[in-house]
Tab-separated table of C-alpha atoms in Angstrom:
chain	number	residue	atom	x	y	z
A	159	MET	CA	148.385	84.890	129.236
A	160	LYS	CA	145.006	86.315	127.948
A	161	LYS	CA	141.840	84.708	128.534
A	162	PRO	CA	140.579	84.340	125.022
A	163	ILE	CA	137.536	86.653	124.391
A	164	ILE	CA	134.771	83.825	123.443
A	165	SER	CA	136.399	80.193	124.249
A	166	LYS	CA	135.514	77.365	121.171
A	167	LYS	CA	132.936	75.444	123.209
A	168	GLU	CA	130.821	77.945	122.777
A	169	LEU	CA	132.074	79.984	120.385
A	170	ILE	CA	128.804	78.348	117.986
A	171	SER	CA	126.630	80.029	121.015
A	172	PHE	CA	128.991	82.973	120.882
A	173	VAL	CA	128.028	82.711	116.701
A	174	LEU	CA	124.273	82.191	117.108
A	175	VAL	CA	123.641	85.034	119.875
A	176	THR	CA	125.585	88.084	117.766
A	177	SER	CA	123.476	87.373	114.568
A	178	LEU	CA	120.593	89.150	116.732
A	179	PHE	CA	122.577	91.921	116.445
A	180	ALA	CA	122.527	92.291	113.232
A	181	LEU	CA	119.070	90.987	112.814
A	182	TRP	CA	117.824	94.375	114.985
A	183	GLY	CA	120.277	97.045	113.705
A	184	PHE	CA	118.091	96.127	110.086
A	185	ALA	CA	115.307	96.431	111.537
A	186	ASN	CA	116.640	100.479	113.068
A	187	ALA	CA	117.979	100.988	109.855
A	188	ILE	CA	115.034	99.889	107.274
A	189	THR	CA	112.074	101.877	109.386
A	190	ASP	CA	113.970	105.276	109.418
A	191	PRO	CA	113.209	106.253	105.652
A	192	MET	CA	109.362	104.488	105.953
A	193	VAL	CA	108.360	107.849	108.254
A	194	GLN	CA	108.927	109.848	105.215
A	195	ALA	CA	107.483	106.828	102.751
A	196	PHE	CA	103.906	106.643	105.091
A	197	LYS	CA	103.092	110.570	104.931
A	198	LYS	CA	103.873	110.397	100.753
A	199	VAL	CA	102.151	107.153	100.080
A	200	LEU	CA	99.096	107.763	102.875
A	201	GLU	CA	98.775	111.513	102.614
A	202	LEU	CA	99.176	111.976	106.409
A	203	SER	CA	100.996	114.910	108.149
A	204	ASN	CA	104.567	115.705	109.118
A	205	SER	CA	103.032	114.677	113.136
A	206	GLN	CA	101.027	111.198	112.587
A	207	ALA	CA	104.247	110.357	110.236
A	208	ALA	CA	105.658	110.213	113.144
A	209	TRP	CA	103.997	107.611	115.312
A	210	VAL	CA	106.127	105.420	112.926
A	211	GLN	CA	109.065	105.712	115.273
A	212	MET	CA	106.882	106.628	118.915
A	213	ALA	CA	104.823	102.965	117.491
A	214	PHE	CA	109.162	102.213	117.915
A	215	TYR	CA	110.870	103.473	120.440
A	216	GLY	CA	107.656	102.756	122.300
A	217	GLY	CA	107.624	99.383	122.044
A	218	TYR	CA	111.112	99.382	123.649
A	219	PHE	CA	109.932	101.208	126.204
A	220	CYS	CA	107.446	99.349	126.976
A	221	MET	CA	108.003	95.988	127.274
A	222	ALA	CA	112.574	96.225	128.351
A	223	LEU	CA	111.368	95.198	131.514
A	224	PRO	CA	108.282	92.801	131.425
A	225	ALA	CA	111.618	91.334	129.076
A	226	ALA	CA	113.995	91.727	131.770
A	227	LEU	CA	111.880	90.195	134.722
A	228	PHE	CA	110.709	86.837	132.095
A	229	VAL	CA	114.008	86.038	131.892
A	230	ARG	CA	114.599	86.255	135.463
A	231	LYS	CA	112.916	83.282	136.300
A	232	TYR	CA	113.912	81.536	133.043
A	233	SER	CA	116.526	81.605	130.719
A	234	TYR	CA	118.562	83.507	128.581
A	235	LYS	CA	117.420	81.032	125.400
A	236	THR	CA	113.495	80.984	126.113
A	237	GLY	CA	114.327	84.775	126.453
A	238	ILE	CA	115.867	84.839	122.715
A	239	LEU	CA	112.861	82.476	121.719
A	240	ILE	CA	110.315	85.235	122.696
A	241	GLY	CA	112.005	88.048	121.174
A	242	LEU	CA	112.478	86.203	118.036
A	243	ALA	CA	108.637	85.046	117.347
A	244	LEU	CA	107.472	88.234	118.820
A	245	TYR	CA	109.888	89.975	115.830
A	246	ALA	CA	108.840	87.341	113.848
A	247	VAL	CA	105.090	88.321	114.228
A	248	GLY	CA	105.476	91.924	114.376
A	249	ALA	CA	106.673	91.850	110.563
A	250	LEU	CA	104.340	88.880	109.245
A	251	LEU	CA	101.890	91.338	110.869
A	252	PHE	CA	102.934	94.391	107.880
A	253	TYR	CA	100.868	91.628	105.532
A	254	PRO	CA	97.312	92.048	106.565
A	255	ALA	CA	98.591	95.900	106.923
A	256	ALA	CA	98.755	96.491	103.836
A	257	ILE	CA	95.526	94.236	102.290
A	258	THR	CA	93.442	96.490	104.981
A	259	GLU	CA	95.234	99.687	103.842
A	260	GLN	CA	95.105	100.993	107.160
A	261	PHE	CA	98.055	103.264	108.817
A	262	TRP	CA	97.474	101.957	112.230
A	263	PHE	CA	97.459	98.203	111.573
A	264	PHE	CA	101.486	99.096	110.519
A	265	CYS	CA	102.347	100.523	113.486
A	266	LEU	CA	100.964	97.812	115.368
A	267	GLY	CA	103.430	95.791	112.890
A	268	LEU	CA	105.581	97.444	114.384
A	269	TYR	CA	105.136	97.984	118.283
A	270	ILE	CA	105.065	94.181	118.025
A	271	LEU	CA	107.922	93.422	116.466
A	272	THR	CA	109.598	96.221	118.925
A	273	PHE	CA	108.091	94.431	121.468
A	274	GLY	CA	110.622	91.341	119.904
A	275	LEU	CA	113.901	92.952	119.633
A	276	ALA	CA	112.594	94.722	123.413
A	277	PHE	CA	113.285	91.268	124.473
A	278	LEU	CA	116.762	90.730	122.453
A	279	GLU	CA	118.357	93.284	123.762
A	280	THR	CA	118.072	92.549	127.411
A	281	THR	CA	118.370	89.429	126.560
A	282	ALA	CA	121.484	88.428	124.426
A	283	ASN	CA	123.568	91.646	125.183
A	284	PRO	CA	124.232	90.716	128.794
A	285	TYR	CA	124.434	87.331	127.442
A	286	ILE	CA	127.405	87.505	125.510
A	287	LEU	CA	128.785	89.913	128.911
A	288	ALA	CA	128.235	85.606	130.133
A	289	MET	CA	129.925	83.609	127.761
A	290	GLY	CA	133.130	83.762	129.267
A	291	ALA	CA	135.607	85.669	132.168
A	292	PRO	CA	134.305	88.740	133.073
A	293	GLU	CA	137.576	90.620	132.298
A	294	THR	CA	137.107	89.299	128.611
A	295	ALA	CA	133.361	90.921	129.521
A	296	THR	CA	133.732	94.735	127.608
A	297	GLN	CA	135.739	93.221	124.568
A	298	ARG	CA	132.813	90.815	124.385
A	299	LEU	CA	129.791	92.243	124.397
A	300	ASN	CA	131.950	94.614	121.136
A	301	LEU	CA	132.841	92.239	119.144
A	302	ALA	CA	129.156	91.250	119.702
A	303	GLN	CA	128.455	95.125	118.480
A	304	ALA	CA	130.284	94.770	115.053
A	305	PHE	CA	127.448	92.951	113.623
A	306	ASN	CA	125.222	95.372	114.689
A	307	PRO	CA	125.970	98.364	111.550
A	308	LEU	CA	126.370	95.040	109.123
A	309	GLY	CA	122.731	95.102	109.995
A	310	LEU	CA	121.938	98.423	110.211
A	311	ILE	CA	124.323	99.442	106.681
A	312	ALA	CA	122.370	96.431	104.858
A	313	GLY	CA	118.190	97.956	105.981
A	314	LEU	CA	119.495	100.752	104.175
A	315	LEU	CA	120.572	99.689	101.525
A	316	ILE	CA	117.003	97.192	101.650
A	317	ALA	CA	115.224	100.720	101.804
A	318	GLN	CA	116.945	102.200	99.567
A	319	GLN	CA	116.946	100.013	96.436
A	320	PHE	CA	113.974	98.010	96.828
A	321	VAL	CA	111.021	101.003	98.553
A	322	LEU	CA	111.873	104.153	97.738
A	323	LYS	CA	113.414	103.626	94.647
A	324	LYS	CA	110.023	101.535	93.987
A	325	LEU	CA	107.769	104.164	95.090
A	326	GLN	CA	104.845	105.011	92.191
A	327	SER	CA	104.183	108.020	94.703
A	328	ASP	CA	107.496	108.929	95.309
A	329	ASP	CA	107.662	110.134	92.337
A	330	ILE	CA	104.590	112.505	91.575
A	331	GLU	CA	105.433	115.654	92.532
A	332	ASN	CA	101.074	117.039	93.007
A	333	TYR	CA	100.660	113.707	94.445
A	334	SER	CA	97.280	115.621	96.239
A	335	MET	CA	95.553	116.857	93.371
A	336	LEU	CA	95.443	112.903	91.597
A	337	SER	CA	92.422	111.538	91.073
A	338	GLU	CA	90.751	108.946	93.550
A	339	ALA	CA	91.015	106.011	91.924
A	340	LYS	CA	94.181	107.315	90.601
A	341	LYS	CA	95.178	107.142	94.034
A	342	ILE	CA	94.080	104.113	95.571
A	343	LEU	CA	96.539	102.115	92.624
A	344	ILE	CA	99.791	104.143	93.083
A	345	ARG	CA	98.859	103.076	97.277
A	346	THR	CA	97.674	99.635	96.877
A	347	SER	CA	101.216	99.473	94.920
A	348	ASP	CA	103.425	101.333	97.214
A	349	LEU	CA	101.742	99.913	100.319
A	350	LEU	CA	102.839	96.267	98.684
A	351	VAL	CA	106.416	97.372	97.903
A	352	ILE	CA	107.472	98.513	101.967
A	353	ARG	CA	105.229	95.459	103.207
A	354	ASP	CA	107.426	92.781	100.954
A	355	PRO	CA	110.609	93.163	103.211
A	356	TYR	CA	108.825	92.531	106.821
A	357	VAL	CA	107.332	89.467	105.293
A	358	ILE	CA	110.775	88.481	104.108
A	359	LEU	CA	112.418	89.796	107.294
A	360	GLY	CA	110.266	87.801	108.634
A	361	LEU	CA	109.686	84.185	107.493
A	362	VAL	CA	114.346	84.364	107.777
A	363	ILE	CA	113.314	85.549	111.536
A	364	ILE	CA	111.990	81.958	111.549
A	365	VAL	CA	115.069	80.300	109.924
A	366	VAL	CA	116.839	81.643	113.238
A	367	PHE	CA	114.415	81.039	115.829
A	368	ILE	CA	114.515	77.441	114.764
A	369	LEU	CA	118.382	77.334	114.126
A	370	ILE	CA	118.765	78.674	118.050
A	371	ALA	CA	115.380	76.147	119.961
A	372	VAL	CA	117.965	73.019	117.975
A	373	CYS	CA	121.151	74.123	119.350
A	374	LYS	CA	121.960	73.258	122.765
A	375	MET	CA	123.922	76.804	124.707
A	376	PRO	CA	124.810	77.638	128.010
A	377	GLN	CA	121.871	78.431	130.022
A	378	VAL	CA	124.011	80.778	132.149
A	379	LYS	CA	121.713	81.044	134.934
A	380	GLY	CA	122.197	82.134	138.272
A	381	SER	CA	121.276	80.764	142.260
A	382	GLU	CA	118.058	78.673	142.340
A	383	GLU	CA	117.168	81.342	145.016
A	384	ILE	CA	116.031	84.798	143.302
A	385	PRO	CA	115.861	87.340	145.765
A	386	SER	CA	112.817	89.868	145.515
A	387	ILE	CA	112.476	92.280	142.933
A	388	LYS	CA	111.978	94.982	145.255
A	389	GLU	CA	116.041	94.178	146.770
A	390	THR	CA	117.379	94.076	143.096
A	391	PHE	CA	116.267	97.233	142.079
A	392	LYS	CA	117.610	98.747	146.057
A	393	SER	CA	120.677	97.099	145.445
A	394	LEU	CA	120.562	98.992	141.945
A	395	GLY	CA	119.608	102.162	143.104
A	396	LYS	CA	122.718	102.088	145.462
A	397	ASN	CA	125.180	101.178	141.942
A	398	LYS	CA	126.275	104.174	140.744
A	399	LYS	CA	128.105	103.261	138.320
A	400	TYR	CA	124.585	101.625	136.452
A	401	ILE	CA	123.158	104.247	137.456
A	402	LEU	CA	125.315	106.752	135.979
A	403	GLY	CA	125.104	104.505	133.499
A	404	VAL	CA	122.014	103.733	131.912
A	405	VAL	CA	122.366	108.163	132.003
A	406	ALA	CA	125.324	108.276	129.727
A	407	GLN	CA	123.052	105.190	127.859
A	408	VAL	CA	119.717	107.917	127.909
A	409	PHE	CA	122.437	111.042	125.608
A	410	TYR	CA	124.229	108.516	123.818
A	411	VAL	CA	121.230	106.791	121.561
A	412	GLY	CA	119.447	110.594	122.178
A	413	ALA	CA	122.686	111.210	119.868
A	414	GLN	CA	122.686	108.407	117.857
A	415	ILE	CA	118.970	109.294	116.862
A	416	MET	CA	120.027	112.901	116.794
A	417	CYS	CA	123.594	112.710	113.714
A	418	TRP	CA	121.689	110.513	111.880
A	419	THR	CA	117.682	111.605	111.069
A	420	TYR	CA	119.225	115.323	111.101
A	421	ILE	CA	122.107	114.751	109.123
A	422	TYR	CA	119.693	115.253	106.443
A	423	GLN	CA	118.927	118.514	107.945
A	424	TYR	CA	122.348	119.634	107.012
A	425	ALA	CA	122.216	118.390	103.859
A	426	GLU	CA	119.403	121.142	103.077
A	427	GLY	CA	121.245	124.221	104.442
A	428	ILE	CA	123.984	123.291	102.024
A	429	GLY	CA	121.917	122.335	99.131
A	430	ILE	CA	122.492	118.744	98.906
A	431	GLU	CA	119.613	116.899	97.992
A	432	SER	CA	118.580	114.011	99.614
A	433	ASP	CA	118.788	111.453	97.681
A	434	ILE	CA	122.473	112.266	97.840
A	435	ALA	CA	122.283	112.961	101.311
A	436	ALA	CA	121.017	109.777	101.793
A	437	ASN	CA	124.777	108.873	100.618
A	438	TYR	CA	126.123	110.385	103.570
A	439	GLN	CA	124.470	108.270	106.569
A	440	PHE	CA	125.656	105.748	104.231
A	441	ILE	CA	128.912	106.683	104.571
A	442	ALA	CA	127.697	107.248	108.296
A	443	PHE	CA	127.115	103.993	108.497
A	444	ILE	CA	130.758	102.200	107.162
A	445	VAL	CA	132.430	104.890	108.875
A	446	PHE	CA	130.735	102.953	112.968
A	447	LEU	CA	131.345	100.377	110.971
A	448	ILE	CA	134.808	100.749	110.527
A	449	GLY	CA	134.812	103.150	114.312
A	450	ARG	CA	133.761	99.036	116.273
A	451	ALA	CA	136.135	97.358	114.949
A	452	ILE	CA	138.964	99.897	116.170
A	453	GLY	CA	137.952	99.642	119.491
A	454	THR	CA	136.965	96.187	119.865
A	455	TYR	CA	140.587	95.789	119.492
A	456	LEU	CA	141.894	98.902	121.385
A	457	LEU	CA	140.239	97.455	124.720
A	458	ARG	CA	142.797	94.830	124.359
A	459	PHE	CA	145.171	97.506	124.974
A	460	ILE	CA	143.051	99.997	126.976
A	461	SER	CA	140.675	100.628	129.720
A	462	ALA	CA	136.791	101.189	128.796
A	463	GLY	CA	136.368	103.681	131.318
A	464	LYS	CA	139.878	105.444	129.096
A	465	LEU	CA	138.085	104.959	125.695
A	466	LEU	CA	135.253	105.696	126.339
A	467	MET	CA	136.244	109.583	127.413
A	468	TYR	CA	139.293	109.451	124.164
A	469	PHE	CA	136.032	108.928	122.190
A	470	ALA	CA	133.504	111.199	123.135
A	471	LEU	CA	136.539	114.470	123.085
A	472	LEU	CA	136.468	113.190	119.775
A	473	ALA	CA	133.372	113.292	119.629
A	474	VAL	CA	132.752	116.769	121.294
A	475	VAL	CA	135.529	117.914	118.372
A	476	PHE	CA	133.418	117.043	115.497
A	477	CYS	CA	130.110	118.369	116.673
A	478	LEU	CA	132.159	121.453	117.101
A	479	THR	CA	133.011	121.347	113.884
A	480	THR	CA	129.485	120.411	112.091
A	481	ILE	CA	128.653	123.731	114.593
A	482	PHE	CA	131.057	125.977	113.580
A	483	ILE	CA	132.730	125.296	110.327
A	484	GLU	CA	129.650	125.846	107.994
A	485	GLY	CA	130.048	123.524	104.580
A	486	ILE	CA	130.399	120.896	103.041
A	487	TYR	CA	133.194	119.809	105.869
A	488	GLY	CA	130.902	120.830	108.278
A	489	LEU	CA	128.980	117.540	106.726
A	490	TYR	CA	131.717	115.316	106.731
A	491	SER	CA	132.582	116.380	110.839
A	492	LEU	CA	128.770	115.204	111.309
A	493	VAL	CA	130.151	111.974	109.553
A	494	GLY	CA	133.168	111.588	111.657
A	495	VAL	CA	130.848	111.374	114.665
A	496	SER	CA	129.518	108.021	113.691
A	497	PHE	CA	133.278	106.632	114.309
A	498	CYS	CA	133.144	108.343	117.797
A	499	MET	CA	129.983	106.668	118.541
A	500	SER	CA	130.651	103.699	117.629
A	501	LEU	CA	132.455	102.342	120.519
A	502	MET	CA	129.347	104.048	123.230
A	503	PHE	CA	126.902	101.866	123.282
A	504	PRO	CA	128.185	98.275	123.571
A	505	THR	CA	131.161	100.628	126.576
A	506	ILE	CA	128.679	102.175	128.568
A	507	TYR	CA	126.887	98.708	128.235
A	508	GLY	CA	129.228	96.883	129.258
A	509	ILE	CA	130.667	98.869	132.124
A	510	ALA	CA	127.001	98.877	133.671
A	511	LEU	CA	126.363	95.886	133.889
A	512	ASN	CA	130.481	94.854	135.415
A	513	GLY	CA	130.329	93.719	138.662
A	514	LEU	CA	126.556	93.330	139.202
A	515	ASN	CA	125.662	89.498	140.187
A	516	GLU	CA	123.575	87.416	137.661
A	517	GLU	CA	119.636	89.225	138.834
A	518	GLU	CA	120.993	92.323	138.922
A	519	SER	CA	122.509	91.748	135.264
A	520	LYS	CA	118.974	90.304	134.074
A	521	ILE	CA	117.286	93.672	135.156
A	522	GLY	CA	119.723	96.693	134.986
A	523	ALA	CA	119.362	95.251	131.668
A	524	ALA	CA	115.739	96.475	131.075
A	525	GLY	CA	116.782	99.214	132.088
A	526	LEU	CA	119.889	100.204	129.548
A	527	VAL	CA	116.988	99.036	126.726
A	528	MET	CA	114.427	100.938	128.264
A	529	ALA	CA	117.132	104.428	127.903
A	530	ILE	CA	116.371	103.623	124.506
A	531	VAL	CA	113.867	106.320	124.884
A	532	GLY	CA	115.931	109.287	124.282
A	533	GLY	CA	115.945	108.766	120.552
A	534	ALA	CA	112.727	109.081	120.853
A	535	LEU	CA	112.714	112.569	123.409
A	536	MET	CA	115.787	114.005	121.995
A	537	PRO	CA	115.809	113.827	118.175
A	538	LYS	CA	112.037	116.186	119.253
A	539	LEU	CA	113.337	118.927	120.293
A	540	GLN	CA	116.890	119.067	118.641
A	541	GLY	CA	113.376	120.077	116.218
A	542	MET	CA	112.197	122.754	117.769
A	543	VAL	CA	115.464	123.656	117.608
A	544	ILE	CA	115.368	124.079	113.795
A	545	ASP	CA	111.920	125.111	114.037
A	546	VAL	CA	112.841	128.800	115.990
A	547	GLY	CA	112.991	130.725	112.352
A	548	GLY	CA	110.444	129.681	111.072
A	549	THR	CA	110.155	125.909	109.009
A	550	ALA	CA	113.345	125.845	106.889
A	551	VAL	CA	116.924	124.745	108.683
A	552	ASN	CA	118.097	128.079	108.118
A	553	ASP	CA	116.132	130.518	108.570
A	554	MET	CA	117.791	132.427	111.022
A	555	LYS	CA	121.450	132.641	112.343
A	556	ILE	CA	122.107	131.698	115.796
A	557	VAL	CA	125.613	132.558	117.134
A	558	GLY	CA	126.700	133.097	113.392
A	559	VAL	CA	125.843	130.266	111.848
A	560	SER	CA	122.526	128.725	110.704
A	561	GLU	CA	119.640	127.437	113.629
A	562	VAL	CA	119.928	123.513	111.398
A	563	ASN	CA	123.687	123.635	112.568
A	564	PHE	CA	123.488	125.610	115.763
A	565	SER	CA	121.379	122.390	116.883
A	566	PHE	CA	123.991	119.871	117.181
A	567	ILE	CA	124.687	121.517	121.133
A	568	LEU	CA	122.610	118.496	121.524
A	569	PRO	CA	124.359	115.705	120.805
A	570	LEU	CA	127.780	118.061	121.742
A	571	LEU	CA	126.160	118.567	125.365
A	572	CYS	CA	125.176	114.443	125.678
A	573	PHE	CA	128.725	113.286	124.638
A	574	VAL	CA	130.383	115.360	126.792
A	575	TYR	CA	128.501	114.089	130.192
A	576	ILE	CA	129.902	110.578	128.587
A	577	ALA	CA	133.232	111.959	127.925
A	578	TRP	CA	132.565	112.817	132.163
A	579	TYR	CA	131.195	109.374	132.277
A	580	GLY	CA	134.454	107.679	131.154
A	581	LEU	CA	136.683	109.739	133.183
A	582	ARG	CA	135.127	108.968	135.954
A	583	VAL	CA	134.633	105.677	135.588
A	584	PHE	CA	138.469	105.554	134.776
A	585	ARG	CA	139.564	106.954	137.881
A	586	ILE	CA	137.133	105.325	140.235
A	587	TYR	CA	136.697	101.859	139.270
A	588	GLU	CA	139.274	100.535	137.632
A	589	LYS	CA	142.558	102.289	138.795
A	590	THR	CA	142.110	100.197	141.584
A	591	THR	CA	140.507	96.748	139.931
A	592	SER	CA	141.172	95.386	136.439
A	593	ILE	CA	137.983	93.592	136.310
A	594	ILE	CA	136.874	97.116	133.749
A	595	THR	CA	138.947	96.024	130.517
């Protein structure tokens, strides 16, 4: 008889922790369009507006390890509460930022907000893995991660309907040519539009904080004697499955952000306006959600490493058609990549941490969250490829296709590595043990 993914005893705790996956998905999706919004409202250059993403991913990278060290000493629940508190503070900082109209203040809010997200991701993922039998750990994490795309979809909808559509500056073609007095009025109004969803989000986070604070949750603590941090790092460094998993996570996050960020440039290359391209990104999120549900189900019958390899190989095929089939069908293929990516983050996470003890998992989780930095570095490389021939997306041909098409060779290479990692896990670990399922 197969063991349940989650026991009835821990169901409420599981539901509360799972809600966090949607909450950080919401933050990720609503922040992406803010780069363009701040650029227009505050008349920033592209490099200045990029500080939005730098602040966002920088917060993840800087806080992941401190968060793991904190949780290592205390408990998962305490780590979650700290994360929610930082998340709420960062979101609520958008209120004074809108009053002062200082871009650095908004970036500070995002930076602190992602301190909270780093705490939540470093804590919630291994917590979910520990909430039940090791045999069903990867299935359990995939189930919890299935709620992440719901947050992504909600965040994108809020950004489109309640922010981007309400920005007055976006409706004016020559915004820079307006008088200073008119600009001040529009800037004040638009910054309030940007502020509101974050402030409301901060209030929602406070409610979630209270619910988790009053709920009795399993502590899942390890032994009372905590090994030295040096010993833990040394042990992790010798674990090839974990180290290669961190690299796989860097490539996965980089590929995800590249495919979702540059869908607009790909659409531009075939003559589709940005507002229409946003619909394709929305469809990509829906496909991502469907893929997560299907992947979670298939993990009941196919080992994690083998299924990861299958999904990565399918992503390679989609990337090849995205590169070499120009036009609307190439765009369809780019949307299809999201189906393949849906399984990857939680499966790589579960594989990499599988077999580690409690203390190793807490520190190991930090490395996997720090791997999110791939989402800051790799899109920059893809942008450089697109700019090879000039500022347009199709200034020149590379191997017979436009530069924007060719740029998707970068996510293709990422998926090749992930497929190899899945194959390696299957051959070395899953053929000889039934731990990973």
